[in-house]
Coordinates of N, CA and C in Angstrom, one line a residue:
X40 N 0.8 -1.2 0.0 CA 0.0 0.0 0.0 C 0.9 1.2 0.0
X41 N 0.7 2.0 -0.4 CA 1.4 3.6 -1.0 C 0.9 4.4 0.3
X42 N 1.8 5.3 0.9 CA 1.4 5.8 2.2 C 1.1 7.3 1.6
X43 N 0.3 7.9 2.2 CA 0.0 9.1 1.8 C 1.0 10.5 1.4
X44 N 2.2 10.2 2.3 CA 3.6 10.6 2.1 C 4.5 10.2 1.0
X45 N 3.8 9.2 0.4 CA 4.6 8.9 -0.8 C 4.5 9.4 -2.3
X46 N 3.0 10.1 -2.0 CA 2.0 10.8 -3.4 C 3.0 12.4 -3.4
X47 N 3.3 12.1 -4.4 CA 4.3 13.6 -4.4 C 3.4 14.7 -4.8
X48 N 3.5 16.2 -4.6 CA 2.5 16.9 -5.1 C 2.1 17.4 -6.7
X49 N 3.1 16.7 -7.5 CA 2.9 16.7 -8.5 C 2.3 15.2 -9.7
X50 N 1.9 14.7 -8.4 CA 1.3 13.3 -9.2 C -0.6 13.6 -8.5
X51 N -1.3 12.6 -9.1 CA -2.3 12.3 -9.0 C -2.6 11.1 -8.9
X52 N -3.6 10.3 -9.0 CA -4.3 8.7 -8.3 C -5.4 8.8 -9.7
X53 N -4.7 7.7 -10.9 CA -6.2 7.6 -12.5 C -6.5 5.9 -11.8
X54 N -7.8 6.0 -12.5 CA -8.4 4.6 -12.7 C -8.1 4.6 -14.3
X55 N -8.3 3.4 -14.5 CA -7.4 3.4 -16.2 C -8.5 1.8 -16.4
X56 N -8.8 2.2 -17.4 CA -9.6 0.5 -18.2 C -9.4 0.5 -19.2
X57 N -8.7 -0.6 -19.5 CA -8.2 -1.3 -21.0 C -9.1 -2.4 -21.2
X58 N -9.5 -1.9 -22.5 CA -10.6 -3.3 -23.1 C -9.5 -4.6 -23.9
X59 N -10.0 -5.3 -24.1 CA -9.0 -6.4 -24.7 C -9.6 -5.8 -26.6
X60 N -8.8 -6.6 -27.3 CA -9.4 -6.2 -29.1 C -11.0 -6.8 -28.9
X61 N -11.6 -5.8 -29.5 CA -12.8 -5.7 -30.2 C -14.1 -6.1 -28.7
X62 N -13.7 -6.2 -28.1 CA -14.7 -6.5 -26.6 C -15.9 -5.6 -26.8
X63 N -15.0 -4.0 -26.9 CA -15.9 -2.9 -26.8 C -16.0 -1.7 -28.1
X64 N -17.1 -1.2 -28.1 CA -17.4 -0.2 -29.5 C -17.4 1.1 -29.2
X65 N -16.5 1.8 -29.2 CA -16.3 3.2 -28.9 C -17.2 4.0 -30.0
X66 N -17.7 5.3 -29.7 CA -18.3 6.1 -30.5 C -17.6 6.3 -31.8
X67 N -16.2 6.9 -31.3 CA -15.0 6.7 -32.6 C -15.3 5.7 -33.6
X68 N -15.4 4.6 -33.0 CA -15.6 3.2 -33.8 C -16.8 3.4 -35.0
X69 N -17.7 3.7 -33.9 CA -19.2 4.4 -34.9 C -19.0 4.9 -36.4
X70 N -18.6 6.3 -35.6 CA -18.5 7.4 -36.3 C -17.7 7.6 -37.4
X71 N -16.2 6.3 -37.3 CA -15.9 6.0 -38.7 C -16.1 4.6 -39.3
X72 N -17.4 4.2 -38.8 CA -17.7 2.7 -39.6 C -16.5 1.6 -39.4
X73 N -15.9 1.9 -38.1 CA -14.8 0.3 -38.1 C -15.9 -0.6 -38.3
X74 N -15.1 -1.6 -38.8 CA -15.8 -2.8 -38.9 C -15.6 -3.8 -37.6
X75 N -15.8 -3.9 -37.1 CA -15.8 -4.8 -35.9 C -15.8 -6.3 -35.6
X76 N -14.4 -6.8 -35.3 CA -14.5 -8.4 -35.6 C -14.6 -9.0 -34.1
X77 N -14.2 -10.2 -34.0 CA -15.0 -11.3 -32.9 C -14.0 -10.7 -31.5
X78 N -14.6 -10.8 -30.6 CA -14.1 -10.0 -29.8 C -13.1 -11.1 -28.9
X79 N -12.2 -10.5 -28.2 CA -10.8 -11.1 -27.2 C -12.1 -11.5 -26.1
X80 N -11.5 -13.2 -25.5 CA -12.3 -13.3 -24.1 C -10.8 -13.7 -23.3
X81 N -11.0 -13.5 -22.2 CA -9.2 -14.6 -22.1 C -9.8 -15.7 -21.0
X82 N -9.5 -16.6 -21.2 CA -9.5 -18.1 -20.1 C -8.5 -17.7 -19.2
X83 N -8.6 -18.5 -18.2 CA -8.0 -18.4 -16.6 C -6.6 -18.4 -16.9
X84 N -6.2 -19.4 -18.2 CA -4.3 -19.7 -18.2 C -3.8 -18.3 -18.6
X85 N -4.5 -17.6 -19.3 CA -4.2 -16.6 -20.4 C -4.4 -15.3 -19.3
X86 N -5.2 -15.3 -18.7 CA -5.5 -14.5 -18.0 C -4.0 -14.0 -16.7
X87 N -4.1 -15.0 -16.2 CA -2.5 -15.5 -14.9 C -1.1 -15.3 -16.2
X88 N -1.1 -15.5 -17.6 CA -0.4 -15.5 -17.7 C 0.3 -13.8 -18.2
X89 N -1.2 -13.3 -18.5 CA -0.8 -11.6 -18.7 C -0.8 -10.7 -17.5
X90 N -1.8 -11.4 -16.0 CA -1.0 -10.6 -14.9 C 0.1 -11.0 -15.0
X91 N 0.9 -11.8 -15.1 CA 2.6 -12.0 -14.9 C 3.2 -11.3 -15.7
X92 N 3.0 -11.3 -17.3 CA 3.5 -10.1 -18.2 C 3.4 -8.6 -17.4
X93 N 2.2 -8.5 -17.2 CA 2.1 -6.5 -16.8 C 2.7 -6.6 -15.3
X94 N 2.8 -7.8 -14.4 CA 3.4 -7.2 -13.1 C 5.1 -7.2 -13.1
X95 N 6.0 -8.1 -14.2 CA 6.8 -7.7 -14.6 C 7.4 -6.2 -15.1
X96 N 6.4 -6.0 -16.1 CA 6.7 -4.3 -16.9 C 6.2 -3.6 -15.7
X97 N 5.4 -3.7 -14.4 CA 5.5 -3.0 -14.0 C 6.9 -2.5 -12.3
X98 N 6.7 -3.7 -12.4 CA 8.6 -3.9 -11.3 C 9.8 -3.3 -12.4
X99 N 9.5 -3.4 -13.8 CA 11.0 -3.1 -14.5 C 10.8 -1.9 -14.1
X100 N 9.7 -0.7 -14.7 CA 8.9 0.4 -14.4 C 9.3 0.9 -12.9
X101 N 9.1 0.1 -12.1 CA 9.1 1.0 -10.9 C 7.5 2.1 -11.0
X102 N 6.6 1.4 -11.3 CA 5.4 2.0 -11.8 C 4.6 1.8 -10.3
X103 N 3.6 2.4 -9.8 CA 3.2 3.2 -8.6 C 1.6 2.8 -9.0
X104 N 1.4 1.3 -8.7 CA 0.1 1.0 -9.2 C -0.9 0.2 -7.3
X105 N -1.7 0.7 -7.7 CA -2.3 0.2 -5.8 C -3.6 -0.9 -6.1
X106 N -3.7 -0.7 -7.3 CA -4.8 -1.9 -7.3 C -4.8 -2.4 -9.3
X107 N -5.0 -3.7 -9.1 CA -4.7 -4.0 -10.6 C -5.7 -5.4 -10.4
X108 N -6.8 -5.4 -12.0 CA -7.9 -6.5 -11.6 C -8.1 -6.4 -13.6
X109 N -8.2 -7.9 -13.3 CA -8.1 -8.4 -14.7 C -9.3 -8.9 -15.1
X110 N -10.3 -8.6 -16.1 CA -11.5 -9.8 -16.3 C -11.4 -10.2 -17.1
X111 N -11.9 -11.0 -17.6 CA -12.1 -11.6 -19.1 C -11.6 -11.0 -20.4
X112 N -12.6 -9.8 -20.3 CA -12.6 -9.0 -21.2 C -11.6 -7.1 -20.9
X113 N -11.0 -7.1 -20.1 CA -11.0 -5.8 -20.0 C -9.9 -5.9 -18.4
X114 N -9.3 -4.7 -18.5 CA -8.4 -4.7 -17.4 C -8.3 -3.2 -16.8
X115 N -8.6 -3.5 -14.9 CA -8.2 -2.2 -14.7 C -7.1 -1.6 -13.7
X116 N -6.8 -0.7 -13.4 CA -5.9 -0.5 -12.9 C -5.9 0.8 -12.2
X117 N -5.0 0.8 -11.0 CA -5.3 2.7 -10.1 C -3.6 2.3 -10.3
X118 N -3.2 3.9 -10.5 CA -2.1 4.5 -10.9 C -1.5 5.5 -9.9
X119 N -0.8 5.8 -9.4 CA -0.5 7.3 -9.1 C 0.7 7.6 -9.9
X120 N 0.7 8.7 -10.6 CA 1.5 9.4 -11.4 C 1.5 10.6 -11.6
X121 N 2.5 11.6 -12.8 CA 2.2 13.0 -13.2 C 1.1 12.6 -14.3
X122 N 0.2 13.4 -14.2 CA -0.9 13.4 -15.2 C -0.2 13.9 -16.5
X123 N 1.0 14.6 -16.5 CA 1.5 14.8 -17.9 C 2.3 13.3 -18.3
X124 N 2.6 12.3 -17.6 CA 3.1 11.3 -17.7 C 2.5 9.8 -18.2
X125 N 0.9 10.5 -17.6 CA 0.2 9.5 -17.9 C -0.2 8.3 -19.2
X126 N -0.1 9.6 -20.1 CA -0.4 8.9 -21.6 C 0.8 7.7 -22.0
X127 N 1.6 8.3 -21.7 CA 2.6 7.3 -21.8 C 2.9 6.1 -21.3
X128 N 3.0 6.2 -19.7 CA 2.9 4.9 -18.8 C 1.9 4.2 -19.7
X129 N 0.9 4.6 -19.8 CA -0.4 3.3 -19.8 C -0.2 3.2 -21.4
X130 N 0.3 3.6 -22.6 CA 0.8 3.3 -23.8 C 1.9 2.4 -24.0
X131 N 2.6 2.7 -23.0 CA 3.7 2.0 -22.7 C 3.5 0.8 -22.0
X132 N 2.8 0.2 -21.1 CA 1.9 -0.8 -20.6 C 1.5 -1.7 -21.4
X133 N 0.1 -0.9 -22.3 CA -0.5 -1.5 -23.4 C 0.2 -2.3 -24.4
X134 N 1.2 -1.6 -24.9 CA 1.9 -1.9 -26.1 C 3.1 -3.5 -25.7
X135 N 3.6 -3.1 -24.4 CA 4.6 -4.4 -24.1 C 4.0 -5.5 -23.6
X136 N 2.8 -5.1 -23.0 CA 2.3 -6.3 -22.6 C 1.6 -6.9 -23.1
X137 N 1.2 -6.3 -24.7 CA 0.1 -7.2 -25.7 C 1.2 -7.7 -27.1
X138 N 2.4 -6.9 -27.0 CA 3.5 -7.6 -27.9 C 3.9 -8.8 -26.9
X139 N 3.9 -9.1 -25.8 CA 4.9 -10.0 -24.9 C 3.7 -11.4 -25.3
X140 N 2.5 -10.9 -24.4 CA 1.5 -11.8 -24.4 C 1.1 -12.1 -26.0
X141 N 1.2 -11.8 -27.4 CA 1.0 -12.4 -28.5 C 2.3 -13.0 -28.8
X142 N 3.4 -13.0 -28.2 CA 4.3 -13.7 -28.6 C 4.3 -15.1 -28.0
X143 N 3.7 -15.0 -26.7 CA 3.6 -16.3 -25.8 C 2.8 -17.0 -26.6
X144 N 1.7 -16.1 -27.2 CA 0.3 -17.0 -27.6 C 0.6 -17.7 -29.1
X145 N 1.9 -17.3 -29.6 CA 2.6 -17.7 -30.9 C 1.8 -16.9 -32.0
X146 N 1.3 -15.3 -31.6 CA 0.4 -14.7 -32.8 C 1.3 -14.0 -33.3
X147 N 2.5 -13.4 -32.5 CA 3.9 -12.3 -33.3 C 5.0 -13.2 -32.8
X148 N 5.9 -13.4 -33.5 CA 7.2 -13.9 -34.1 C 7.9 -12.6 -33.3
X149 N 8.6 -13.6 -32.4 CA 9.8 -12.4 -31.5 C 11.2 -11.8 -33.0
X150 N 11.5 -10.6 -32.7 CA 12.7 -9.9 -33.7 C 13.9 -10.6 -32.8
X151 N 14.4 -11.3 -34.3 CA 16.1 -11.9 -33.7 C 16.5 -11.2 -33.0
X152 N 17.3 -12.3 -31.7 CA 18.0 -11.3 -30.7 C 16.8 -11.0 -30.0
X153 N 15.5 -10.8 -29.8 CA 14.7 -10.3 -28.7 C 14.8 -11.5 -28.1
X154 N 14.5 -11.1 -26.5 CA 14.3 -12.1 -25.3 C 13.1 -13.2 -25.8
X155 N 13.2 -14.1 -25.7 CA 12.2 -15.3 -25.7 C 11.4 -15.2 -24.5
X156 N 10.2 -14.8 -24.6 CA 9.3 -14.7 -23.4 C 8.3 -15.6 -23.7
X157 N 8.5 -16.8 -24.8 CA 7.9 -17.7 -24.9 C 7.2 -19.0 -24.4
X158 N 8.6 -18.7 -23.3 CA 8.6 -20.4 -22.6 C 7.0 -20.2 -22.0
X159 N 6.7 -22.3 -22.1 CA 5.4 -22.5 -20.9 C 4.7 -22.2 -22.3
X160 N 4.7 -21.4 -23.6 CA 3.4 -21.2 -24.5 C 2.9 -22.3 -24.8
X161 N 1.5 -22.8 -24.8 CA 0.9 -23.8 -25.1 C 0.1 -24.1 -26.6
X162 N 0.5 -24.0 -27.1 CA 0.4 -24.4 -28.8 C -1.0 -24.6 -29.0
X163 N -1.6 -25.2 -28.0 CA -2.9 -26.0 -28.5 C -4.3 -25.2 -28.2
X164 N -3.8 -23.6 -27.5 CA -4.8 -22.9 -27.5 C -5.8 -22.7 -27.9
X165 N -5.4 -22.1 -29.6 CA -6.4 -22.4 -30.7 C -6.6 -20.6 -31.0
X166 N -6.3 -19.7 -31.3 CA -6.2 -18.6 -31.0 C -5.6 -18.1 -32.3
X167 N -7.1 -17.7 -33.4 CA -6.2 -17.1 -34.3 C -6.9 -15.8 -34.7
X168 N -7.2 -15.2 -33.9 CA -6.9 -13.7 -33.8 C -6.0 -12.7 -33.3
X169 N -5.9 -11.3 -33.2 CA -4.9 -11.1 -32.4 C -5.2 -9.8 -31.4
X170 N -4.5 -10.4 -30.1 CA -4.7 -10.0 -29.1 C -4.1 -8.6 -29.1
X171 N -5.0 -7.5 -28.5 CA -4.4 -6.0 -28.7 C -5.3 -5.7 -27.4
X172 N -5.3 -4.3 -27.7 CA -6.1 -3.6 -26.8 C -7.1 -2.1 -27.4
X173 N -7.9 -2.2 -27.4 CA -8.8 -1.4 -28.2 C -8.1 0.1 -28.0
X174 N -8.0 1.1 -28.8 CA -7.5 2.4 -28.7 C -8.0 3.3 -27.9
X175 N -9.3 2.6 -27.9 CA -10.1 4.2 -26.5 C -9.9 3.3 -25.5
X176 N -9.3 4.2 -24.2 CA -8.8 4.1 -23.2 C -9.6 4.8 -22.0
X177 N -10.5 4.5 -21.7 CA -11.1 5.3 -20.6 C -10.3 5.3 -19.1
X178 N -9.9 6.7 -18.7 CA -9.5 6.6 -17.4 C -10.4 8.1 -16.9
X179 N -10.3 7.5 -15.6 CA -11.0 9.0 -14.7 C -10.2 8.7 -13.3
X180 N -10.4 9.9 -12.6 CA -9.7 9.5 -11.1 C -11.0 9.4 -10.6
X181 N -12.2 9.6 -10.4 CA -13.4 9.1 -9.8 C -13.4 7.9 -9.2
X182 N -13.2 7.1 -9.9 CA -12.4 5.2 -9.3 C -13.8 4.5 -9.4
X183 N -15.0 5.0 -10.0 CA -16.3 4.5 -9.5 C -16.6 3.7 -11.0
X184 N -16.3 3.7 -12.2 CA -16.8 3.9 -13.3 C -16.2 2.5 -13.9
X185 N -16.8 1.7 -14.7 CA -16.5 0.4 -15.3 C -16.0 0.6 -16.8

């Protein structure tokens, strides 16, 4: 737990929710006719195995997170950070931990010389879409909001 003394006066406390691909249909989405394909669910293995991806990046990070909760479809998380820093941390989140977790799942082909973060992938998943994270990003500090 983060002691009150540790929130510097230039950070703040976001709720942040990441949808998994295609789960959810943003207005964006609407309003330029995406087409919308079969949406990400994640099973229990898959699920344990992407909190272990994001709680890694977030120990490398030294990232300042007080609550982190995974469902099926969607992931959320409480942050404390600079609000100018924000976009980034959770870009930066997004992006390593859905390249790490599609490489386990055998959907991206690691670049020679990258770390093999493959071990333990189970082949027989059956998984031929690809796992991302939808572009609209809803965060609020409220903490109340799904």
């Amino acid at each position: 737990m983060i002691e009150k003394n540790e929130i510097e006066n230039n950070q703040s406390i976001f709720h942040i929710t990441c949808v998994m691909h295609n789960s959810r249909v943003s207005q964006r989405m609407i309003d330029y006719k995406v087409k919308r394909g079969i949406p990400e669910f994640l099973n229990l293995k898959e699920e344990e195995k992407l909190i272990e991806i994001i709680c890694k990046i977030i120990k490398e990070d030294n990232l300042k997170i007080l609550s982190l909760n995974l469902c099926a479809d969607h992931l959320h998380f409480i942050i404390v950070c600079n609000h100018q820093k924000l976009p980034a941390i959770v870009g930066k989140l997004k992006s390593k931990s859905a390249r790490e977790f599609n490489i386990w799942r055998g959907i991206t082909k690691p670049v020679i010389g990258e770390h093999d973060s493959t071990m333990g992938h189970d082949s027989t998943m059956g998984h031929d879409s690809t796992m991302g994270h939808d572009s609209t990003m809803g965060h609020d500090s409220t903490m109340g909001h799904d």
